[in-house]
Amino acid sequence: MKLMYILFAAFAIAQSVTGAPVIYSTDFNNGNNEQWVAHGGNWKWAKAPVKDIEGGDKAIYVDGTVRQIYLIKQFTGLKITSPRQTVLKMKLKIDSAVPPAYISCSVKQGNIYVGMANGRILPNEWFEWEIPLMSMSGPRKERFNPDNGAVTSVSLFIIQRETAPDGNLQTLYLKKLSIEEVAATPSSEVTLNDWRAPSTPTIHPETLHPLLTDKAGESSFYLDKACTIAAPAAIAKLADELNAELAKTLGGKLKVVRREGKNPYFIYISRSDGKKTETVSDMQGEDFRLAVTEEGILLEAGTQAGLINGIYEFLHGLGYRWYMPGELGECLPPCMTFRLKKTDKHISPKWEMRYIWYAYGLWTKGYNTPAGMEDFELWSRRNHIKNTTDYPAYHNFYRIFPKDKYFKAHPEYFSLIKGKRKADAVEGQICASNTEVIRIVAESAAAAFKNTPSLKGYSLTPNDNPYMCQCENCLKYQDPSYLVDTRTYAYGYPEGAELHIQMMNRIRNLISSEFPDKYLITIVNYDNISRPPRQVVPDKHLVFGFTTMPCCKLHALTDGNCPVNSEFLKLYQSWEKFGNPMYIRDYDPIVYWKGLPALLTGPVYSNLKQCGSTPGFLGFNTEAHRSWATNVPNYYLKARLGWEREPPDLQKIMDEYFVLFFGPASVEMKNYYSLFACLLKKSPLHPVARDLDYAMLGLFTSRNCDIMADTLARAVQACPPGSKYAERIAMLKMNFDYLKLYVKMLQEINEGKTKDALDVIGQMKILVAELDRSYPSAILRKYVDGELEKTAAALKERQDSQAGKNVVADLNKCSFRTDPDKAGVKEQWFGVDYSSIDWKNISLTAPWEKQGYNYDGTAWYRKKFFLPLNFKGRELMLYVGALDEEGVFYLNGKKVFIRKHLTKDGWKESFEFPVSQYLNYGSENVLAVSVTDSGGDGGIWKGMFLYQK
Ligand SMILES: [Zn+2]
Ligand SMILES: [Zn+2]
């Protein structure tokens, strides 16, 4: 499954700047009964008529596109006088006449966005919002400067769709929004005042593990070098594996005796050559039995997998720990002789799905070395991670319906998207209400169950895109008022659960008599299926793999202070209520953390524990990465949660980890982790997916970083140089140094210091390479490098073309048309009302020859752009990087500037001219340029933008 994002785009219209720190709202329409609205998939601005409707309210009518965003309210002149991080608090209410809707908000300072948020608002309920005002760093080039003092506009949009009473038009309707309070207040700076260094971690060897401890007292068996291992030939290899592990602590190997038994899956350790006869019980699957008596230790199972579980759980009981792959991750108990207590236990795992897989490695060659994968496989084996699942779920409609096989003869099998049948996996799905389609899918499921009898479930997961079939029949299942959650990237589409689940039910009906015990699986809370169906009740044999896509990465689901996760938990529970089997389909935080330390042990533990309380919970399917410097011991925690019947004690697991993994530095390392946890918990932000950058700056201030760095330095001092403990801390320290550089980079970007930011990126790349070399599998280097590369490229572009200028509008993307007959002037291609809809798109950062036009002569560029009202009265310049050779510039239908080819180098020189008097403020502008080139490369080719002097 790949991750798809649609960057949330918001548009604002600034109405006015009052100068005074007052808040007022503009009226709904702008006086001439027209409202600017953004609509359509391309997010273009368009004019739409505003009409009066009953009760003095207004409605906007736009023709039927799927997505619309409407500006509904705006406030200007908010004064903010606070430190760098600020939160805008807002309380909103719509009245009961308005259906539930999604609203979004964008906050601007001048022409730059400094805050964005979206959420769902219900009639008659106060919706409270805290929008962090942050620098938006990275390629977006926007930043909030508190020294400038004012947020110039807060714009509220509503996203909604309903059918108008008078035909096919979509109506959006809004006036009834009231706002009780808009206040900008400084957020509490993250401080460490309430953080106290935790006490010394302790472990109690006698309660290390319940496996060997419940029959207290009585000594029964001593495990030392004098023992013998008995095992059938079929199991000899496993007996050797156990022997090799034991030798690490016993100081030598035990004698191995081969012995056949009724059940071949056993290993017996005794002090008398293994002569005792084993009792063999009935066991299957992953289960095993561990019996310790005066005579010996018996491990037995019904399968090889069960016996492997037995071996490693037995070793875990002796104190062996594997916190990360490789030797560096291994912790051994210090004993030479173990005194074991009497026990006889039949053990089975808690969840049957315990799946952690290296995502990127599977797609891209070279991300994971074979040696690294081997280490990971061994780590998985030791921690009962099953790297297979009997309930596979993946996007597979395109596999069941290959385009080549079906499309020509049966286009109706495929989804109708935007009026066309689409069969590709990028935009297409299947027509989920078509009876023939359902029959074919049912046959495909039946064939899979026949071919692989062990398979417990079959995937019925839509292709990886946000669409659903929009044919007349399918639309009956898609209530347009039931939009997909805006927190996912698929928002603006009708909720697809109803359509999808009815299809799954029908397929299940077709196969249930032949395969009564088999399941059908789908991923939910992804793409177009987020909220549960309201009409259709899912068949009991449907399995839901619930993704953690729009989940806050910093807080636990049960943390009442995290609004994002409160919503997430509600959503989870709304699926849970059906009582169907579920599992968590999660993405390790590293997807979003770009190699940063993700010491999220608290949330990792608590979230899984919370979801695991669902009756019939199957477990987890985690998309993970080879990035252990950032993740140890998150995966270990997951492994224990998936295995132990009674949820293990987090405190105890973590204390063990500090003592065993860091030895003499355990106290300092516990402090280090606790500092991290304290900071993350105190974050006023709830970052979802990729917006985590915003959180980083506020959390990891230089003061906080200094405290953590000091703690790490003391930890290093506490360890003997060259010891495993010192090595582990060195690895984590490099990862922390990377975090510090990362934050520094964000600061430089924020302050507009492009060159310094690029320097920091250079240092980061060196550090990441070093980390990768010194501790293979510590960091997913290619991924991190790729992210750094992207940021650097965006910075370089900004550095090159817009250095030091306050850019108001980026005009680098234009419509383009050649004009060989010189008709442009006569036909007024520069005109405001002229339609350039059939023109091609072109970039102004390269000559047209480089973009497919082998052409000399005259050609035209056209660009529409919006300019907020608050730029009225400022000195605005149009900057052109270079124009080859001659050009005529028009603004809003008027000729405003002529560029002649006067000097030899004119074709490669920049120029600029003032345009303030020709621009429209608070509305749209039309720029047109005709360029004439006599030979060679031609056109505007080094960028063009509007800036304020
Ligand atoms: Zn359909
Ligand atoms: Zn949160």
PDB file of C-alpha atoms in Angstrom, residues 505-723:
ATOM      1  CA  ASN A 505     -22.117  -8.774   1.724  1.00  0.00           C
ATOM      2  CA  ARG A 506     -23.364  -9.936  -1.664  1.00  0.00           C
ATOM      3  CA  ILE A 507     -20.079 -11.696  -2.409  1.00  0.00           C
ATOM      4  CA  ARG A 508     -20.123 -13.352   0.969  1.00  0.00           C
ATOM      5  CA  ASN A 509     -23.676 -14.569   0.259  1.00  0.00           C
ATOM      6  CA  LEU A 510     -22.530 -16.184  -2.965  1.00  0.00           C
ATOM      7  CA  ILE A 511     -19.719 -18.162  -1.346  1.00  0.00           C
ATOM      8  CA  SER A 512     -20.968 -18.750   2.187  1.00  0.00           C
ATOM      9  CA  SER A 513     -22.456 -22.191   1.610  1.00  0.00           C
ATOM     10  CA  GLU A 514     -19.247 -23.500   0.062  1.00  0.00           C
ATOM     11  CA  PHE A 515     -16.904 -21.664   2.445  1.00  0.00           C
ATOM     12  CA  PRO A 516     -18.844 -21.049   5.640  1.00  0.00           C
ATOM     13  CA  ASP A 517     -15.730 -20.302   7.733  1.00  0.00           C
ATOM     14  CA  LYS A 518     -13.867 -18.035   5.346  1.00  0.00           C
ATOM     15  CA  TYR A 519     -13.640 -14.275   5.679  1.00  0.00           C
ATOM     16  CA  LEU A 520     -13.573 -11.331   3.306  1.00  0.00           C
ATOM     17  CA  ILE A 521     -11.238  -8.521   4.282  1.00  0.00           C
ATOM     18  CA  THR A 522     -11.134  -4.832   3.523  1.00  0.00           C
ATOM     19  CA  ILE A 523      -9.030  -1.929   4.665  1.00  0.00           C
ATOM     20  CA  VAL A 524     -11.133   0.833   6.168  1.00  0.00           C
ATOM     21  CA  ASN A 525     -10.376   4.376   7.247  1.00  0.00           C
ATOM     22  CA  TYR A 526      -8.381   4.745   4.079  1.00  0.00           C
ATOM     23  CA  ASP A 527      -9.118   6.429   0.770  1.00  0.00           C
ATOM     24  CA  ASN A 528     -12.870   6.422   0.289  1.00  0.00           C
ATOM     25  CA  ILE A 529     -14.064   4.266   3.157  1.00  0.00           C
ATOM     26  CA  SER A 530     -13.722   6.059   6.433  1.00  0.00           C
ATOM     27  CA  ARG A 531     -16.995   6.102   8.299  1.00  0.00           C
ATOM     28  CA  PRO A 532     -19.149   2.999   8.689  1.00  0.00           C
ATOM     29  CA  PRO A 533     -22.225   2.289   6.574  1.00  0.00           C
ATOM     30  CA  ARG A 534     -25.488   3.560   7.964  1.00  0.00           C
ATOM     31  CA  GLN A 535     -27.952   1.370   6.062  1.00  0.00           C
ATOM     32  CA  VAL A 536     -26.150  -1.876   5.310  1.00  0.00           C
ATOM     33  CA  VAL A 537     -25.158  -4.145   8.183  1.00  0.00           C
ATOM     34  CA  PRO A 538     -21.886  -5.939   7.497  1.00  0.00           C
ATOM     35  CA  ASP A 539     -21.958  -9.719   7.365  1.00  0.00           C
ATOM     36  CA  LYS A 540     -20.214 -11.257  10.372  1.00  0.00           C
ATOM     37  CA  HIS A 541     -17.590 -12.758   8.077  1.00  0.00           C
ATOM     38  CA  LEU A 542     -16.183  -9.427   6.975  1.00  0.00           C
ATOM     39  CA  VAL A 543     -12.866  -8.376   8.516  1.00  0.00           C
ATOM     40  CA  PHE A 544     -11.931  -4.700   8.851  1.00  0.00           C
ATOM     41  CA  GLY A 545      -8.294  -3.654   8.763  1.00  0.00           C
ATOM     42  CA  PHE A 546      -8.462  -0.220  10.358  1.00  0.00           C
ATOM     43  CA  THR A 547      -5.711   2.180   9.316  1.00  0.00           C
ATOM     44  CA  THR A 548      -4.201   4.775  11.625  1.00  0.00           C
ATOM     45  CA  MET A 549      -3.929   7.291   8.825  1.00  0.00           C
ATOM     46  CA  PRO A 550      -5.371  10.447  10.411  1.00  0.00           C
ATOM     47  CA  CYS A 551      -4.076   9.743  13.877  1.00  0.00           C
ATOM     48  CA  CYS A 552      -2.064  12.203  15.997  1.00  0.00           C
ATOM     49  CA  LYS A 553       1.415  10.785  16.344  1.00  0.00           C
ATOM     50  CA  LEU A 554       2.274  12.384  19.645  1.00  0.00           C
ATOM     51  CA  HIS A 555      -0.567  11.421  21.937  1.00  0.00           C
ATOM     52  CA  ALA A 556      -2.293   8.277  23.022  1.00  0.00           C
ATOM     53  CA  LEU A 557      -5.774   7.575  21.699  1.00  0.00           C
ATOM     54  CA  THR A 558      -7.133   7.767  25.196  1.00  0.00           C
ATOM     55  CA  ASP A 559      -5.478  11.106  25.933  1.00  0.00           C
ATOM     56  CA  GLY A 560      -8.535  13.314  26.374  1.00  0.00           C
ATOM     57  CA  ASN A 561      -6.428  16.380  25.583  1.00  0.00           C
ATOM     58  CA  CYS A 562      -5.864  15.236  22.030  1.00  0.00           C
ATOM     59  CA  PRO A 563      -8.867  16.243  19.916  1.00  0.00           C
ATOM     60  CA  VAL A 564      -7.514  14.499  16.816  1.00  0.00           C
ATOM     61  CA  ASN A 565      -7.295  11.166  18.539  1.00  0.00           C
ATOM     62  CA  SER A 566     -10.580  11.602  20.369  1.00  0.00           C
ATOM     63  CA  GLU A 567     -12.145  11.802  16.922  1.00  0.00           C
ATOM     64  CA  PHE A 568     -10.065   8.887  15.740  1.00  0.00           C
ATOM     65  CA  LEU A 569     -11.136   6.751  18.664  1.00  0.00           C
ATOM     66  CA  LYS A 570     -14.788   7.591  18.021  1.00  0.00           C
ATOM     67  CA  LEU A 571     -14.361   6.560  14.418  1.00  0.00           C
ATOM     68  CA  TYR A 572     -12.711   3.318  15.471  1.00  0.00           C
ATOM     69  CA  GLN A 573     -15.523   2.623  17.903  1.00  0.00           C
ATOM     70  CA  SER A 574     -18.141   3.328  15.250  1.00  0.00           C
ATOM     71  CA  TRP A 575     -16.745   0.355  13.310  1.00  0.00           C
ATOM     72  CA  GLU A 576     -16.114  -1.669  16.415  1.00  0.00           C
ATOM     73  CA  LYS A 577     -19.817  -1.600  17.263  1.00  0.00           C
ATOM     74  CA  PHE A 578     -20.606  -4.095  14.464  1.00  0.00           C
ATOM     75  CA  GLY A 579     -18.682  -6.735  16.384  1.00  0.00           C
ATOM     76  CA  ASN A 580     -16.780  -7.908  13.307  1.00  0.00           C
ATOM     77  CA  PRO A 581     -13.171  -9.090  13.535  1.00  0.00           C
ATOM     78  CA  MET A 582     -10.809  -6.128  13.245  1.00  0.00           C
ATOM     79  CA  TYR A 583      -7.131  -5.428  13.199  1.00  0.00           C
ATOM     80  CA  ILE A 584      -4.956  -2.346  13.190  1.00  0.00           C
ATOM     81  CA  ARG A 585      -3.287  -1.527   9.915  1.00  0.00           C
ATOM     82  CA  ASP A 586      -0.711   0.972  11.091  1.00  0.00           C
ATOM     83  CA  TYR A 587       2.183   2.973   9.798  1.00  0.00           C
ATOM     84  CA  ASP A 588       5.156   3.231  11.946  1.00  0.00           C
ATOM     85  CA  PRO A 589       5.766   6.836  12.970  1.00  0.00           C
ATOM     86  CA  ILE A 590       8.961   6.868  10.955  1.00  0.00           C
ATOM     87  CA  VAL A 591       6.932   7.336   7.786  1.00  0.00           C
ATOM     88  CA  TYR A 592       6.388  10.854   8.964  1.00  0.00           C
ATOM     89  CA  TRP A 593       9.401  11.443  11.157  1.00  0.00           C
ATOM     90  CA  LYS A 594      12.051  11.574   8.493  1.00  0.00           C
ATOM     91  CA  GLY A 595      14.615   9.790  10.615  1.00  0.00           C
ATOM     92  CA  LEU A 596      13.919  11.739  13.793  1.00  0.00           C
ATOM     93  CA  PRO A 597      13.917   9.935  17.126  1.00  0.00           C
ATOM     94  CA  ALA A 598      10.427   8.580  17.688  1.00  0.00           C
ATOM     95  CA  LEU A 599      10.518   7.647  21.340  1.00  0.00           C
ATOM     96  CA  LEU A 600       6.782   7.174  21.428  1.00  0.00           C
ATOM     97  CA  THR A 601       6.732   4.161  23.659  1.00  0.00           C
ATOM     98  CA  GLY A 602       3.770   5.436  25.708  1.00  0.00           C
ATOM     99  CA  PRO A 603       1.367   6.034  22.796  1.00  0.00           C
ATOM    100  CA  VAL A 604       2.558   2.923  20.928  1.00  0.00           C
ATOM    101  CA  TYR A 605       1.772   0.788  23.937  1.00  0.00           C
ATOM    102  CA  SER A 606      -1.418   2.464  25.008  1.00  0.00           C
ATOM    103  CA  ASN A 607      -2.983   2.648  21.530  1.00  0.00           C
ATOM    104  CA  LEU A 608      -2.525  -0.992  20.784  1.00  0.00           C
ATOM    105  CA  LYS A 609      -3.760  -1.940  24.210  1.00  0.00           C
ATOM    106  CA  GLN A 610      -6.844   0.222  23.688  1.00  0.00           C
ATOM    107  CA  CYS A 611      -7.684  -1.232  20.265  1.00  0.00           C
ATOM    108  CA  GLY A 612      -6.870  -4.717  21.507  1.00  0.00           C
ATOM    109  CA  SER A 613      -9.782  -4.552  23.895  1.00  0.00           C
ATOM    110  CA  THR A 614     -12.128  -5.071  20.915  1.00  0.00           C
ATOM    111  CA  PRO A 615     -13.691  -8.527  21.121  1.00  0.00           C
ATOM    112  CA  GLY A 616     -12.395 -10.543  18.190  1.00  0.00           C
ATOM    113  CA  PHE A 617      -9.406  -8.257  17.725  1.00  0.00           C
ATOM    114  CA  LEU A 618      -6.958  -9.995  15.396  1.00  0.00           C
ATOM    115  CA  GLY A 619      -3.818  -7.952  15.986  1.00  0.00           C
ATOM    116  CA  PHE A 620      -1.623  -5.589  14.024  1.00  0.00           C
ATOM    117  CA  ASN A 621      -0.233  -5.274  10.546  1.00  0.00           C
ATOM    118  CA  THR A 622       2.502  -2.664  10.796  1.00  0.00           C
ATOM    119  CA  GLU A 623       4.247  -0.992   7.912  1.00  0.00           C
ATOM    120  CA  ALA A 624       7.658  -0.418   9.431  1.00  0.00           C
ATOM    121  CA  HIS A 625      11.149   0.607   8.444  1.00  0.00           C
ATOM    122  CA  ARG A 626      14.709  -0.338   8.967  1.00  0.00           C
ATOM    123  CA  SER A 627      15.324   2.579  11.297  1.00  0.00           C
ATOM    124  CA  TRP A 628      16.064   1.237  14.718  1.00  0.00           C
ATOM    125  CA  ALA A 629      17.895   4.256  16.064  1.00  0.00           C
ATOM    126  CA  THR A 630      14.587   6.059  15.961  1.00  0.00           C
ATOM    127  CA  ASN A 631      12.379   3.176  16.988  1.00  0.00           C
ATOM    128  CA  VAL A 632      13.922   0.995  19.633  1.00  0.00           C
ATOM    129  CA  PRO A 633      12.040  -0.303  21.657  1.00  0.00           C
ATOM    130  CA  ASN A 634       8.678   0.513  19.978  1.00  0.00           C
ATOM    131  CA  TYR A 635       8.520  -2.716  18.004  1.00  0.00           C
ATOM    132  CA  TYR A 636       9.520  -4.793  21.014  1.00  0.00           C
ATOM    133  CA  LEU A 637       6.592  -3.309  22.943  1.00  0.00           C
ATOM    134  CA  LYS A 638       4.246  -4.235  20.125  1.00  0.00           C
ATOM    135  CA  ALA A 639       5.604  -7.748  20.042  1.00  0.00           C
ATOM    136  CA  ARG A 640       4.958  -8.235  23.748  1.00  0.00           C
ATOM    137  CA  LEU A 641       1.478  -6.776  23.524  1.00  0.00           C
ATOM    138  CA  GLY A 642       0.602  -9.118  20.693  1.00  0.00           C
ATOM    139  CA  TRP A 643       1.939 -12.119  22.554  1.00  0.00           C
ATOM    140  CA  GLU A 644       1.115 -11.925  26.238  1.00  0.00           C
ATOM    141  CA  ARG A 645      -2.398 -12.873  27.247  1.00  0.00           C
ATOM    142  CA  GLU A 646      -2.520 -10.356  30.057  1.00  0.00           C
ATOM    143  CA  PRO A 647      -1.341  -6.964  28.802  1.00  0.00           C
ATOM    144  CA  PRO A 648       2.157  -6.625  30.226  1.00  0.00           C
ATOM    145  CA  ASP A 649       3.043  -3.769  32.506  1.00  0.00           C
ATOM    146  CA  LEU A 650       4.541  -0.903  30.480  1.00  0.00           C
ATOM    147  CA  GLN A 651       6.534   0.428  33.409  1.00  0.00           C
ATOM    148  CA  LYS A 652       8.083  -2.960  34.003  1.00  0.00           C
ATOM    149  CA  ILE A 653       8.940  -3.520  30.355  1.00  0.00           C
ATOM    150  CA  MET A 654      10.543  -0.093  30.121  1.00  0.00           C
ATOM    151  CA  ASP A 655      12.476  -0.500  33.363  1.00  0.00           C
ATOM    152  CA  GLU A 656      13.839  -3.803  32.116  1.00  0.00           C
ATOM    153  CA  TYR A 657      14.791  -2.082  28.900  1.00  0.00           C
ATOM    154  CA  PHE A 658      16.706   0.690  30.656  1.00  0.00           C
ATOM    155  CA  VAL A 659      18.567  -1.709  32.933  1.00  0.00           C
ATOM    156  CA  LEU A 660      19.351  -4.371  30.360  1.00  0.00           C
ATOM    157  CA  PHE A 661      20.004  -2.150  27.366  1.00  0.00           C
ATOM    158  CA  PHE A 662      21.923   0.681  29.028  1.00  0.00           C
ATOM    159  CA  GLY A 663      23.406  -0.944  32.116  1.00  0.00           C
ATOM    160  CA  PRO A 664      25.248   1.676  34.181  1.00  0.00           C
ATOM    161  CA  ALA A 665      23.585   4.478  32.164  1.00  0.00           C
ATOM    162  CA  SER A 666      20.065   3.230  32.864  1.00  0.00           C
ATOM    163  CA  VAL A 667      19.101   6.164  35.067  1.00  0.00           C
ATOM    164  CA  GLU A 668      20.282   8.801  32.617  1.00  0.00           C
ATOM    165  CA  MET A 669      18.707   7.013  29.689  1.00  0.00           C
ATOM    166  CA  LYS A 670      15.427   6.757  31.515  1.00  0.00           C
ATOM    167  CA  ASN A 671      15.684  10.481  32.100  1.00  0.00           C
ATOM    168  CA  TYR A 672      16.383  11.035  28.430  1.00  0.00           C
ATOM    169  CA  TYR A 673      13.347   9.048  27.317  1.00  0.00           C
ATOM    170  CA  SER A 674      11.188  10.671  29.970  1.00  0.00           C
ATOM    171  CA  LEU A 675      12.211  14.134  28.823  1.00  0.00           C
ATOM    172  CA  PHE A 676      11.181  13.235  25.329  1.00  0.00           C
ATOM    173  CA  ALA A 677       7.879  11.810  26.498  1.00  0.00           C
ATOM    174  CA  CYS A 678       7.263  14.886  28.637  1.00  0.00           C
ATOM    175  CA  LEU A 679       7.860  17.243  25.708  1.00  0.00           C
ATOM    176  CA  LEU A 680       5.732  15.279  23.286  1.00  0.00           C
ATOM    177  CA  LYS A 681       2.917  14.963  25.761  1.00  0.00           C
ATOM    178  CA  LYS A 682       2.934  18.689  26.391  1.00  0.00           C
ATOM    179  CA  SER A 683       2.763  19.568  22.754  1.00  0.00           C
ATOM    180  CA  PRO A 684      -0.144  21.882  21.993  1.00  0.00           C
ATOM    181  CA  LEU A 685      -0.113  20.476  18.474  1.00  0.00           C
ATOM    182  CA  HIS A 686      -1.564  17.254  17.182  1.00  0.00           C
ATOM    183  CA  PRO A 687       0.365  16.501  14.080  1.00  0.00           C
ATOM    184  CA  VAL A 688      -1.117  14.108  11.619  1.00  0.00           C
ATOM    185  CA  ALA A 689       0.998  12.579   8.900  1.00  0.00           C
ATOM    186  CA  ARG A 690       3.365  15.031   7.286  1.00  0.00           C
ATOM    187  CA  ASP A 691       2.643  18.233   9.142  1.00  0.00           C
ATOM    188  CA  LEU A 692       4.940  17.200  11.914  1.00  0.00           C
ATOM    189  CA  ASP A 693       7.514  19.857  11.094  1.00  0.00           C
ATOM    190  CA  TYR A 694       5.333  22.457  12.734  1.00  0.00           C
ATOM    191  CA  ALA A 695       5.500  20.615  16.015  1.00  0.00           C
ATOM    192  CA  MET A 696       9.251  20.140  15.946  1.00  0.00           C
ATOM    193  CA  LEU A 697      10.229  23.787  16.241  1.00  0.00           C
ATOM    194  CA  GLY A 698       8.161  24.531  19.279  1.00  0.00           C
ATOM    195  CA  LEU A 699       9.068  21.359  21.104  1.00  0.00           C
ATOM    196  CA  PHE A 700      12.762  21.161  20.585  1.00  0.00           C
ATOM    197  CA  THR A 701      13.830  24.643  21.545  1.00  0.00           C
ATOM    198  CA  SER A 702      17.526  25.086  22.084  1.00  0.00           C
ATOM    199  CA  ARG A 703      16.992  25.029  25.835  1.00  0.00           C
ATOM    200  CA  ASN A 704      15.148  21.719  25.708  1.00  0.00           C
ATOM    201  CA  CYS A 705      17.752  20.286  23.366  1.00  0.00           C
ATOM    202  CA  ASP A 706      20.513  21.392  25.749  1.00  0.00           C
ATOM    203  CA  ILE A 707      18.883  19.543  28.639  1.00  0.00           C
ATOM    204  CA  MET A 708      18.565  16.384  26.564  1.00  0.00           C
ATOM    205  CA  ALA A 709      22.102  16.678  25.234  1.00  0.00           C
ATOM    206  CA  ASP A 710      23.448  17.036  28.791  1.00  0.00           C
ATOM    207  CA  THR A 711      21.505  13.967  29.862  1.00  0.00           C
ATOM    208  CA  LEU A 712      22.952  11.969  26.994  1.00  0.00           C
ATOM    209  CA  ALA A 713      26.456  13.211  27.766  1.00  0.00           C
ATOM    210  CA  ARG A 714      26.136  11.972  31.358  1.00  0.00           C
ATOM    211  CA  ALA A 715      24.862   8.635  30.053  1.00  0.00           C
ATOM    212  CA  VAL A 716      27.934   8.292  27.846  1.00  0.00           C
ATOM    213  CA  GLN A 717      30.215   9.041  30.792  1.00  0.00           C
ATOM    214  CA  ALA A 718      28.558   6.359  32.884  1.00  0.00           C
ATOM    215  CA  CYS A 719      29.451   3.564  30.455  1.00  0.00           C
ATOM    216  CA  PRO A 720      32.763   1.798  29.967  1.00  0.00           C
ATOM    217  CA  PRO A 721      34.125   2.958  26.596  1.00  0.00           C
ATOM    218  CA  GLY A 722      33.676   0.324  23.923  1.00  0.00           C
ATOM    219  CA  SER A 723      30.971  -1.531  25.811  1.00  0.00           C
TER     220      SER A 723
END
